[in-house]
mmCIF file of C-alpha atoms and ligand atoms in Angstrom:
data_model
loop_
_atom_site.group_PDB
_atom_site.id
_atom_site.type_symbol
_atom_site.label_atom_id
_atom_site.label_comp_id
_atom_site.label_asym_id
_atom_site.label_seq_id
_atom_site.Cartn_x
_atom_site.Cartn_y
_atom_site.Cartn_z
ATOM 1 C CA MET A 1 -5.433 18.463 11.429
ATOM 2 C CA LEU A 2 -7.815 16.658 13.922
ATOM 3 C CA LYS A 3 -8.771 14.090 11.237
ATOM 4 C CA ARG A 4 -5.124 13.542 10.762
ATOM 5 C CA HIS A 5 -4.446 12.682 14.217
ATOM 6 C CA ILE A 6 -7.405 10.505 14.965
ATOM 7 C CA TYR A 7 -5.713 8.954 11.429
ATOM 8 C CA LYS A 8 -2.332 8.206 12.967
ATOM 9 C CA ILE A 9 -3.963 7.119 16.751
ATOM 10 C CA LEU A 10 -5.999 4.391 14.234
ATOM 11 C CA LEU A 11 -2.950 3.105 12.741
ATOM 12 C CA ILE A 12 -1.069 2.729 15.670
ATOM 13 C CA LEU A 13 -4.056 0.420 16.836
ATOM 14 C CA CYS A 14 -4.108 -1.439 13.919
ATOM 15 C CA CYS A 15 -0.383 -2.173 14.102
ATOM 16 C CA LEU A 16 -0.665 -3.139 17.553
ATOM 17 C CA CYS A 17 -3.645 -5.126 16.575
ATOM 18 C CA LEU A 18 -1.131 -6.841 13.738
ATOM 19 C CA SER A 19 1.618 -6.965 15.548
ATOM 20 C CA SER A 20 -0.086 -8.909 18.385
ATOM 21 C CA CYS A 21 -1.461 -11.427 15.998
ATOM 22 C CA GLY A 22 1.928 -11.863 14.850
ATOM 23 C CA PHE A 23 3.809 -12.301 17.851
ATOM 24 C CA GLY A 24 0.995 -13.183 20.528
ATOM 25 C CA SER A 25 -1.132 -15.673 19.271
ATOM 26 C CA GLY A 26 -0.039 -19.242 19.179
ATOM 27 C CA SER A 27 2.233 -19.056 21.616
ATOM 28 C CA SER A 28 3.501 -23.149 21.565
ATOM 29 C CA GLY A 29 3.715 -22.700 25.561
ATOM 30 C CA GLN A 30 7.554 -23.257 25.836
ATOM 31 C CA ALA A 31 9.548 -21.057 27.727
ATOM 32 C CA ASP A 32 10.704 -18.337 25.096
ATOM 33 C CA THR A 33 14.725 -18.876 24.303
ATOM 34 C CA GLU A 34 16.716 -15.706 23.440
ATOM 35 C CA ALA A 35 16.234 -16.068 19.487
ATOM 36 C CA ASP A 36 12.859 -16.484 20.169
ATOM 37 C CA GLN A 37 12.142 -12.561 21.158
ATOM 38 C CA ALA A 38 11.390 -10.333 18.509
ATOM 39 C CA ARG A 39 13.387 -7.437 18.850
ATOM 40 C CA LYS A 40 11.055 -4.693 17.472
ATOM 41 C CA ARG A 41 11.600 -0.672 16.170
ATOM 42 C CA GLU A 42 8.618 1.833 15.671
ATOM 43 C CA PHE A 43 8.745 4.951 14.239
ATOM 44 C CA PHE A 44 6.918 7.259 11.863
ATOM 45 C CA ALA A 45 7.953 7.682 8.437
ATOM 46 C CA MET A 46 6.527 8.269 4.759
ATOM 47 C CA ASP A 47 3.679 9.667 6.637
ATOM 48 C CA THR A 48 2.608 6.350 8.763
ATOM 49 C CA TYR A 49 3.486 4.216 11.828
ATOM 50 C CA MET A 50 5.901 1.845 11.397
ATOM 51 C CA THR A 51 6.554 -1.722 13.499
ATOM 52 C CA PHE A 52 9.495 -3.605 12.543
ATOM 53 C CA ALA A 53 10.162 -6.605 14.210
ATOM 54 C CA ALA A 54 12.774 -9.334 13.712
ATOM 55 C CA TYR A 55 14.436 -12.471 15.793
ATOM 56 C CA GLY A 56 17.651 -13.321 15.703
ATOM 57 C CA ALA A 57 20.943 -12.646 17.451
ATOM 58 C CA GLU A 58 21.832 -9.416 14.693
ATOM 59 C CA ALA A 59 17.776 -8.344 14.712
ATOM 60 C CA ASP A 60 18.591 -5.026 16.553
ATOM 61 C CA LYS A 61 21.687 -3.925 14.260
ATOM 62 C CA ALA A 62 19.806 -4.898 11.432
ATOM 63 C CA LEU A 63 16.535 -3.270 12.602
ATOM 64 C CA GLN A 64 18.178 -0.309 12.559
ATOM 65 C CA ALA A 65 19.934 -0.506 9.167
ATOM 66 C CA ALA A 66 16.177 -0.861 7.744
ATOM 67 C CA GLU A 67 15.003 1.711 9.613
ATOM 68 C CA GLU A 68 17.580 4.065 8.161
ATOM 69 C CA GLU A 69 16.774 2.912 4.374
ATOM 70 C CA ILE A 70 13.573 3.780 4.997
ATOM 71 C CA HIS A 71 14.543 7.314 5.961
ATOM 72 C CA LYS A 72 16.653 7.453 3.235
ATOM 73 C CA LEU A 73 13.816 6.529 0.809
ATOM 74 C CA GLU A 74 11.420 9.001 2.333
ATOM 75 C CA GLY A 75 13.653 11.722 1.657
ATOM 76 C CA GLU A 76 14.407 11.118 -2.294
ATOM 77 C CA TRP A 77 10.572 9.671 -2.821
ATOM 78 C CA SER A 78 8.112 12.433 -0.785
ATOM 79 C CA VAL A 79 6.334 14.213 -2.302
ATOM 80 C CA THR A 80 6.296 17.220 -0.181
ATOM 81 C CA ASP A 81 9.852 17.772 0.889
ATOM 82 C CA GLU A 82 11.664 20.293 -1.154
ATOM 83 C CA ASN A 83 14.948 18.245 -1.183
ATOM 84 C CA SER A 84 13.294 15.048 -2.293
ATOM 85 C CA GLU A 85 13.919 13.855 -6.078
ATOM 86 C CA ILE A 86 10.324 13.722 -6.679
ATOM 87 C CA TYR A 87 9.701 17.034 -5.243
ATOM 88 C CA LYS A 88 12.744 18.178 -7.961
ATOM 89 C CA ILE A 89 11.040 16.898 -10.631
ATOM 90 C CA ASN A 90 7.754 17.708 -9.884
ATOM 91 C CA HIS A 91 8.857 21.231 -9.950
ATOM 92 C CA SER A 92 11.016 20.530 -13.334
ATOM 93 C CA GLN A 93 9.128 22.302 -15.815
ATOM 94 C CA GLY A 94 9.689 20.485 -18.128
ATOM 95 C CA GLU A 95 13.760 20.056 -18.002
ATOM 96 C CA PRO A 96 15.051 16.729 -17.388
ATOM 97 C CA VAL A 97 16.204 15.438 -14.348
ATOM 98 C CA THR A 98 18.692 12.881 -13.445
ATOM 99 C CA LEU A 99 17.645 10.136 -10.897
ATOM 100 C CA SER A 100 19.387 8.153 -8.152
ATOM 101 C CA GLN A 101 18.834 4.505 -9.447
ATOM 102 C CA ASP A 102 16.482 3.706 -6.312
ATOM 103 C CA THR A 103 14.287 6.435 -8.080
ATOM 104 C CA ALA A 104 14.822 5.258 -11.364
ATOM 105 C CA ARG A 105 13.723 1.661 -10.411
ATOM 106 C CA ILE A 106 10.846 2.550 -8.549
ATOM 107 C CA LEU A 107 9.747 4.869 -11.297
ATOM 108 C CA ASP A 108 10.583 2.353 -13.959
ATOM 109 C CA PHE A 109 8.249 -0.033 -12.191
ATOM 110 C CA THR A 110 5.710 1.855 -11.302
ATOM 111 C CA LEU A 111 5.133 3.065 -14.890
ATOM 112 C CA GLU A 112 5.285 -0.923 -16.056
ATOM 113 C CA MET A 113 2.111 -1.414 -13.691
ATOM 114 C CA ALA A 114 0.680 1.618 -14.976
ATOM 115 C CA ARG A 115 0.642 -0.216 -18.526
ATOM 116 C CA GLN A 116 -0.009 -3.302 -17.234
ATOM 117 C CA THR A 117 -3.118 -1.959 -15.323
ATOM 118 C CA GLY A 118 -4.328 -0.139 -18.231
ATOM 119 C CA GLY A 119 -3.826 2.994 -16.111
ATOM 120 C CA ALA A 120 -5.631 2.068 -12.939
ATOM 121 C CA LEU A 121 -2.365 2.782 -11.203
ATOM 122 C CA ASP A 122 -1.159 6.156 -12.293
ATOM 123 C CA PRO A 123 1.506 8.218 -10.918
ATOM 124 C CA THR A 124 0.743 11.301 -12.331
ATOM 125 C CA ILE A 125 -2.435 11.391 -10.409
ATOM 126 C CA TYR A 126 -1.518 13.891 -7.735
ATOM 127 C CA PRO A 127 -2.787 17.048 -9.229
ATOM 128 C CA ILE A 128 -6.168 15.643 -8.474
ATOM 129 C CA MET A 129 -5.358 14.642 -5.142
ATOM 130 C CA THR A 130 -4.157 18.459 -4.459
ATOM 131 C CA ALA A 131 -7.680 19.466 -6.406
ATOM 132 C CA TRP A 132 -9.414 17.353 -3.724
ATOM 133 C CA GLY A 133 -7.589 18.541 -0.364
ATOM 134 C CA PHE A 134 -6.100 15.123 -0.076
ATOM 135 C CA THR A 135 -2.312 16.428 0.369
ATOM 136 C CA THR A 136 -3.278 18.960 2.667
ATOM 137 C CA ASP A 137 -6.566 17.502 4.939
ATOM 138 C CA GLU A 138 -8.410 20.559 3.682
ATOM 139 C CA ASN A 139 -11.168 18.021 1.594
ATOM 140 C CA ARG A 140 -13.515 19.617 -0.753
ATOM 141 C CA ILE A 141 -15.251 18.479 -3.802
ATOM 142 C CA PRO A 142 -14.005 19.836 -6.851
ATOM 143 C CA SER A 143 -16.163 21.146 -9.870
ATOM 144 C CA ARG A 144 -16.310 19.175 -12.919
ATOM 145 C CA GLU A 145 -14.760 21.711 -15.073
ATOM 146 C CA GLU A 146 -11.952 21.541 -12.467
ATOM 147 C CA ILE A 147 -11.335 17.803 -12.506
ATOM 148 C CA ALA A 148 -11.794 17.531 -16.658
ATOM 149 C CA ALA A 149 -9.059 20.707 -17.141
ATOM 150 C CA LEU A 150 -6.663 18.740 -14.318
ATOM 151 C CA LEU A 151 -6.996 15.867 -16.185
ATOM 152 C CA LYS A 152 -5.678 16.484 -19.063
ATOM 153 C CA ASN A 153 -1.938 16.781 -17.041
ATOM 154 C CA VAL A 154 -2.477 13.169 -15.818
ATOM 155 C CA GLY A 155 -1.493 10.005 -17.962
ATOM 156 C CA TYR A 156 1.601 8.447 -17.150
ATOM 157 C CA GLU A 157 2.528 8.294 -21.011
ATOM 158 C CA GLN A 158 3.861 11.514 -20.614
ATOM 159 C CA VAL A 159 6.527 10.811 -18.261
ATOM 160 C CA VAL A 160 9.934 10.047 -20.426
ATOM 161 C CA LEU A 161 11.925 7.802 -18.262
ATOM 162 C CA ASN A 162 15.483 6.971 -20.262
ATOM 163 C CA GLY A 163 17.701 4.959 -17.850
ATOM 164 C CA ASN A 164 18.224 7.355 -15.034
ATOM 165 C CA GLN A 165 17.099 10.390 -16.658
ATOM 166 C CA ILE A 166 13.376 11.436 -17.093
ATOM 167 C CA ARG A 167 11.417 14.072 -18.295
ATOM 168 C CA LEU A 168 7.619 15.609 -16.858
ATOM 169 C CA PRO A 169 5.733 17.989 -18.712
ATOM 170 C CA ALA A 170 5.138 21.255 -17.165
ATOM 171 C CA GLY A 171 2.478 20.802 -15.263
ATOM 172 C CA VAL A 172 2.893 17.251 -15.012
ATOM 173 C CA GLU A 173 3.443 15.645 -11.302
ATOM 174 C CA LEU A 174 4.078 12.285 -10.131
ATOM 175 C CA ASP A 175 3.360 11.021 -6.652
ATOM 176 C CA LEU A 176 4.440 7.763 -5.460
ATOM 177 C CA GLY A 177 1.905 7.281 -2.156
ATOM 178 C CA ALA A 178 0.351 4.038 -3.762
ATOM 179 C CA VAL A 179 3.691 1.982 -4.319
ATOM 180 C CA GLY A 180 6.105 3.723 -2.220
ATOM 181 C CA LYS A 181 5.794 2.065 1.012
ATOM 182 C CA GLY A 182 5.570 -1.590 -0.713
ATOM 183 C CA TYR A 183 8.724 -0.869 -2.892
ATOM 184 C CA ALA A 184 10.561 0.792 0.513
ATOM 185 C CA GLY A 185 9.346 -2.931 2.110
ATOM 186 C CA ASP A 186 11.099 -4.735 -0.087
ATOM 187 C CA LEU A 187 14.428 -2.952 0.276
ATOM 188 C CA ALA A 188 14.430 -3.158 3.826
ATOM 189 C CA ALA A 189 13.572 -6.553 3.531
ATOM 190 C CA GLU A 190 16.134 -7.023 1.565
ATOM 191 C CA ILE A 191 18.406 -5.486 3.895
ATOM 192 C CA LEU A 192 17.076 -7.479 7.070
ATOM 193 C CA LYS A 193 18.027 -11.033 4.930
ATOM 194 C CA ASP A 194 21.597 -10.109 4.031
ATOM 195 C CA GLN A 195 22.033 -9.537 7.751
ATOM 196 C CA GLY A 196 20.960 -13.032 7.866
ATOM 197 C CA ILE A 197 17.762 -12.729 9.466
ATOM 198 C CA THR A 198 15.593 -15.014 8.550
ATOM 199 C CA SER A 199 11.861 -14.322 10.244
ATOM 200 C CA ALA A 200 10.463 -10.923 10.575
ATOM 201 C CA LEU A 201 7.577 -9.012 10.080
ATOM 202 C CA LEU A 202 7.517 -5.571 8.555
ATOM 203 C CA ASP A 203 4.481 -3.101 9.321
ATOM 204 C CA ILE A 204 4.794 -0.109 6.975
ATOM 205 C CA GLY A 205 1.642 1.404 7.624
ATOM 206 C CA GLY A 206 -0.901 -1.425 6.878
ATOM 207 C CA THR A 207 1.660 -3.243 4.100
ATOM 208 C CA ILE A 208 2.982 -6.280 5.859
ATOM 209 C CA GLN A 209 6.064 -7.832 4.537
ATOM 210 C CA ALA A 210 6.414 -11.208 6.031
ATOM 211 C CA ILE A 211 10.040 -12.210 5.709
ATOM 212 C CA GLY A 212 10.377 -15.987 6.578
ATOM 213 C CA SER A 213 7.856 -17.691 9.000
ATOM 214 C CA ARG A 214 7.738 -17.477 12.658
ATOM 215 C CA PRO A 215 10.944 -18.711 14.723
ATOM 216 C CA ASP A 216 9.172 -21.812 15.469
ATOM 217 C CA GLY A 217 8.053 -22.622 11.716
ATOM 218 C CA THR A 218 5.045 -22.025 12.036
ATOM 219 C CA ASP A 219 3.220 -19.207 9.408
ATOM 220 C CA TRP A 220 2.831 -15.439 10.488
ATOM 221 C CA ARG A 221 -0.767 -14.648 11.556
ATOM 222 C CA LEU A 222 -2.182 -11.544 10.049
ATOM 223 C CA GLY A 223 -5.267 -9.725 11.007
ATOM 224 C CA ILE A 224 -7.511 -8.713 8.087
ATOM 225 C CA ARG A 225 -9.100 -5.412 8.698
ATOM 226 C CA ASN A 226 -12.666 -4.958 9.385
ATOM 227 C CA PRO A 227 -13.562 -2.419 6.366
ATOM 228 C CA PHE A 228 -17.005 -1.456 8.360
ATOM 229 C CA GLY A 229 -15.442 -0.520 11.249
ATOM 230 C CA GLU A 230 -13.630 -2.292 14.503
ATOM 231 C CA GLY A 231 -11.843 -5.432 15.049
ATOM 232 C CA GLN A 232 -10.350 -7.935 11.605
ATOM 233 C CA VAL A 233 -12.900 -9.912 9.837
ATOM 234 C CA GLY A 234 -10.243 -13.077 9.498
ATOM 235 C CA VAL A 235 -6.806 -14.084 9.567
ATOM 236 C CA LEU A 236 -4.700 -14.834 7.377
ATOM 237 C CA SER A 237 -1.509 -17.189 7.514
ATOM 238 C CA VAL A 238 1.078 -16.842 5.301
ATOM 239 C CA SER A 239 5.032 -16.815 5.280
ATOM 240 C CA ASP A 240 7.393 -15.077 2.988
ATOM 241 C CA ARG A 241 4.898 -13.057 1.296
ATOM 242 C CA ALA A 242 3.959 -9.412 1.291
ATOM 243 C CA VAL A 243 0.406 -8.442 2.000
ATOM 244 C CA VAL A 244 -0.835 -5.345 1.171
ATOM 245 C CA THR A 245 -4.602 -3.439 1.780
ATOM 246 C CA SER A 246 -6.105 -0.654 -0.094
ATOM 247 C CA GLY A 247 -9.350 0.638 1.432
ATOM 248 C CA ASP A 248 -11.268 4.154 1.431
ATOM 249 C CA TYR A 249 -12.164 3.836 4.903
ATOM 250 C CA GLU A 250 -8.569 5.201 6.003
ATOM 251 C CA ARG A 251 -8.433 8.320 4.318
ATOM 252 C CA TYR A 252 -11.690 9.691 3.235
ATOM 253 C CA PHE A 253 -14.080 12.527 4.185
ATOM 254 C CA VAL A 254 -17.739 13.183 4.007
ATOM 255 C CA GLY A 255 -18.828 16.184 1.113
ATOM 256 C CA ASP A 256 -21.734 18.677 2.257
ATOM 257 C CA ASP A 257 -23.736 16.719 -0.210
ATOM 258 C CA GLY A 258 -23.294 13.681 2.608
ATOM 259 C CA GLN A 259 -21.148 11.024 0.264
ATOM 260 C CA VAL A 260 -18.195 9.666 1.580
ATOM 261 C CA TYR A 261 -15.082 10.347 -0.961
ATOM 262 C CA GLY A 262 -11.940 8.115 -0.478
ATOM 263 C CA HIS A 263 -8.375 8.839 -1.589
ATOM 264 C CA ILE A 264 -7.971 6.324 -4.443
ATOM 265 C CA ILE A 265 -8.801 8.052 -7.448
ATOM 266 C CA ASP A 266 -9.955 6.785 -10.696
ATOM 267 C CA PRO A 267 -7.277 8.388 -13.529
ATOM 268 C CA SER A 268 -10.371 7.801 -16.262
ATOM 269 C CA THR A 269 -12.628 9.721 -14.709
ATOM 270 C CA GLY A 270 -10.919 11.773 -11.472
ATOM 271 C CA TYR A 271 -13.071 10.731 -9.285
ATOM 272 C CA PRO A 272 -12.579 8.825 -5.847
ATOM 273 C CA ALA A 273 -13.114 4.773 -6.842
ATOM 274 C CA ASP A 274 -16.599 3.727 -6.174
ATOM 275 C CA THR A 275 -16.432 0.258 -7.626
ATOM 276 C CA GLY A 276 -18.571 -1.191 -5.078
ATOM 277 C CA LEU A 277 -15.249 -2.510 -2.562
ATOM 278 C CA ALA A 278 -14.811 -1.658 0.664
ATOM 279 C CA SER A 279 -11.102 -3.338 0.515
ATOM 280 C CA VAL A 280 -8.352 -5.202 -1.004
ATOM 281 C CA THR A 281 -6.254 -7.153 0.039
ATOM 282 C CA ILE A 282 -2.899 -8.663 -2.145
ATOM 283 C CA ILE A 283 -0.960 -11.317 -1.157
ATOM 284 C CA ALA A 284 2.322 -11.023 -3.280
ATOM 285 C CA GLU A 285 5.899 -11.843 -3.241
ATOM 286 C CA GLU A 286 6.781 -8.862 -3.353
ATOM 287 C CA GLY A 287 6.074 -5.994 -1.072
ATOM 288 C CA LYS A 288 5.903 -3.028 -4.178
ATOM 289 C CA VAL A 289 3.797 -5.892 -6.811
ATOM 290 C CA GLY A 290 0.592 -5.579 -3.503
ATOM 291 C CA ASP A 291 1.193 -2.495 -3.029
ATOM 292 C CA ALA A 292 1.020 -1.379 -7.000
ATOM 293 C CA LEU A 293 -2.204 -3.870 -7.425
ATOM 294 C CA SER A 294 -4.082 -3.320 -3.909
ATOM 295 C CA THR A 295 -5.013 0.458 -5.319
ATOM 296 C CA ALA A 296 -5.045 -0.580 -8.891
ATOM 297 C CA MET A 297 -7.239 -3.351 -8.301
ATOM 298 C CA PHE A 298 -9.493 -1.033 -5.834
ATOM 299 C CA VAL A 299 -9.867 1.029 -8.861
ATOM 300 C CA LYS A 300 -10.942 -1.599 -11.411
ATOM 301 C CA GLY A 301 -13.362 -2.849 -9.066
ATOM 302 C CA PRO A 302 -14.823 -6.614 -8.286
ATOM 303 C CA ASP A 303 -15.249 -7.750 -12.004
ATOM 304 C CA GLN A 304 -12.356 -6.389 -13.256
ATOM 305 C CA ALA A 305 -9.948 -6.876 -10.376
ATOM 306 C CA GLU A 306 -10.873 -10.913 -11.298
ATOM 307 C CA GLU A 307 -10.129 -10.795 -14.643
ATOM 308 C CA TYR A 308 -6.829 -9.019 -14.058
ATOM 309 C CA TRP A 309 -6.155 -12.409 -11.867
ATOM 310 C CA ARG A 310 -6.990 -14.550 -14.125
ATOM 311 C CA ASN A 311 -4.685 -13.255 -17.075
ATOM 312 C CA HIS A 312 -1.639 -12.686 -14.671
ATOM 313 C CA ARG A 313 -1.871 -15.724 -11.487
ATOM 314 C CA ASP A 314 1.195 -14.714 -9.693
ATOM 315 C CA PHE A 315 -0.466 -13.104 -6.869
ATOM 316 C CA ASP A 316 -3.771 -14.029 -4.474
ATOM 317 C CA MET A 317 -6.356 -11.246 -3.594
ATOM 318 C CA LEU A 318 -9.060 -11.190 -0.820
ATOM 319 C CA MET A 319 -11.813 -8.368 -1.872
ATOM 320 C CA ILE A 320 -14.382 -6.926 0.994
ATOM 321 C CA THR A 321 -17.293 -5.496 -1.381
ATOM 322 C CA GLY A 322 -19.719 -2.814 -0.013
ATOM 323 C CA ASP A 323 -22.280 -5.393 1.075
ATOM 324 C CA GLY A 324 -19.976 -7.331 2.980
ATOM 325 C CA GLN A 325 -18.918 -10.356 0.353
ATOM 326 C CA ILE A 326 -15.618 -11.785 1.218
ATOM 327 C CA TRP A 327 -13.939 -13.081 -2.425
ATOM 328 C CA ILE A 328 -10.991 -14.820 -1.933
ATOM 329 C CA THR A 329 -8.660 -16.167 -4.928
ATOM 330 C CA GLU A 330 -8.008 -20.186 -4.252
ATOM 331 C CA GLY A 331 -4.520 -19.757 -3.977
ATOM 332 C CA VAL A 332 -4.899 -19.031 -0.070
ATOM 333 C CA ARG A 333 -8.435 -20.278 0.755
ATOM 334 C CA ASP A 334 -7.536 -22.314 3.190
ATOM 335 C CA SER A 335 -5.159 -19.776 4.563
ATOM 336 C CA PHE A 336 -7.469 -17.365 5.656
ATOM 337 C CA THR A 337 -10.146 -17.693 8.851
ATOM 338 C CA LEU A 338 -12.777 -15.954 9.313
ATOM 339 C CA ASN A 339 -13.239 -14.538 12.890
ATOM 340 C CA ASP A 340 -16.120 -15.260 14.949
ATOM 341 C CA SER A 341 -18.367 -12.407 15.134
ATOM 342 C CA PHE A 342 -17.744 -11.971 11.173
ATOM 343 C CA ALA A 343 -18.937 -15.914 10.651
ATOM 344 C CA ASN A 344 -21.919 -14.565 8.874
ATOM 345 C CA MET A 345 -20.155 -12.905 5.815
ATOM 346 C CA GLU A 346 -20.375 -14.398 2.722
ATOM 347 C CA LEU A 347 -17.434 -16.148 1.413
ATOM 348 C CA HIS A 348 -16.966 -16.410 -1.714
ATOM 349 C CA VAL A 349 -13.886 -18.430 -3.492
ATOM 350 C CA ILE A 350 -12.551 -17.406 -6.836
ATOM 351 C CA THR A 351 -11.171 -20.761 -8.763
ATOM 352 C CA PHE A 352 -8.990 -20.920 -12.060
ATOM 353 C CA SER A 353 -11.547 -23.191 -13.818
HETATM 354 P P1 ADP B 401 -2.325 4.035 1.364
HETATM 355 O O1 ADP B 401 -1.077 4.463 1.194
HETATM 356 O O2 ADP B 401 -2.976 4.437 1.876
HETATM 357 O O3 ADP B 401 -2.108 2.174 1.525
HETATM 358 P P2 ADP B 401 -2.748 2.829 -1.119
HETATM 359 O O4 ADP B 401 -1.731 2.286 -2.122
HETATM 360 O O5 ADP B 401 -3.927 2.523 -2.168
HETATM 361 O O6 ADP B 401 -3.087 3.483 0.421
HETATM 362 O O7 ADP B 401 -2.026 4.162 -1.813
HETATM 363 C C1 ADP B 401 -3.408 5.355 -1.832
HETATM 364 C C2 ADP B 401 -2.088 6.567 -2.221
HETATM 365 O O8 ADP B 401 -1.586 6.809 -3.618
HETATM 366 C C3 ADP B 401 -3.279 8.120 -2.189
HETATM 367 O O9 ADP B 401 -2.909 8.433 -1.328
HETATM 368 C C4 ADP B 401 -2.570 8.765 -3.474
HETATM 369 O O10 ADP B 401 -1.107 9.810 -2.987
HETATM 370 C C5 ADP B 401 -1.916 7.775 -4.713
HETATM 371 N N1 ADP B 401 -3.069 7.611 -5.335
HETATM 372 C C6 ADP B 401 -4.260 7.436 -5.408
HETATM 373 N N2 ADP B 401 -5.236 7.076 -6.571
HETATM 374 C C7 ADP B 401 -3.992 6.529 -7.292
HETATM 375 C C8 ADP B 401 -4.530 5.505 -8.400
HETATM 376 N N3 ADP B 401 -4.664 5.488 -9.595
HETATM 377 N N4 ADP B 401 -2.912 5.743 -9.088
HETATM 378 C C9 ADP B 401 -1.588 5.729 -8.280
HETATM 379 N N5 ADP B 401 -1.695 6.366 -7.214
HETATM 380 C C10 ADP B 401 -3.082 6.831 -6.826
HETATM 381 MG MG1 MG B 402 -0.788 0.598 -2.986
#
């Protein structure tokens, strides 16, 4: 429980850092007009702190609608809420379940990303998450036998989704932890845009949606967190992009054996992914893609992630390795600046050629 609170406090600090980066820096020295004032909403949902900020006369109303959307989606997608659709699916004992449009769509998307990433992303990982205690914060190291037995119930191919009908074999359980926040951010962004908002920054527990640019037309400046400790390794300038980071510095535990076990699991082994990455940040047009890929690339590790990028190239990526190197794809090379105190980190550019 204590760890959970520390985690939340860290998230608040992270939110504060991000929002100060987004809103505090780069002031042109002009007096703020009313339209330049960010309206903000801060709330807790989907097990994380969210900070939504938007500019414009209609900002308050639009932000309220966006927050309501998040709570609605949380009600549908929570894995623990007995009234959620995911809970219903996980307790369906092999019977078909009819889904809302939101849930059918996110599952369709997640299964497609599971296929595309060769199963590095797998929404059926939940029984393994439970075995490691990540769902209750009572962490433990399961035995090899226990993991091997549970892996029989893991595999996105076992999910049968037909339109808005889903059927899971008994024992298979879904968890949208790896894509839900990014997907929810897309839907929240859509609501804001529908209400005429052209400049907003949504921080969904470290998953960032930048709508348009700052009111003065310049890029948002987003801090990339230092996965090894305090502070931010650098700043990424973006407009109209989702920026999503996965790493095992957020949720992890240290086992009796002294090893660190993170909350992103390699579905092919049932063990926490340990591929030499400290964090992966994906820069994509859509939050759902960023969220799915940040988790999947963390599982794949630097070499396979680079290969995946070469084969797709519809996103950019910044990887920080456990030994302190930064690997960045060429599309965002010029948008990223290392902070002075991290200036000695090795920076490598991944080019297509
Ligand atoms: P966060 O939610 O901390 O931002 P991620 O987006 O990387 O981080 O999602 C990690 C969560 O996704 C885990 O807490 C777990 O619920 C779930 N998960 C862990 N490993 C996988 C995986 N290989 N594929 C799909 N979901 C996963
Ligand atoms: Mg993710």
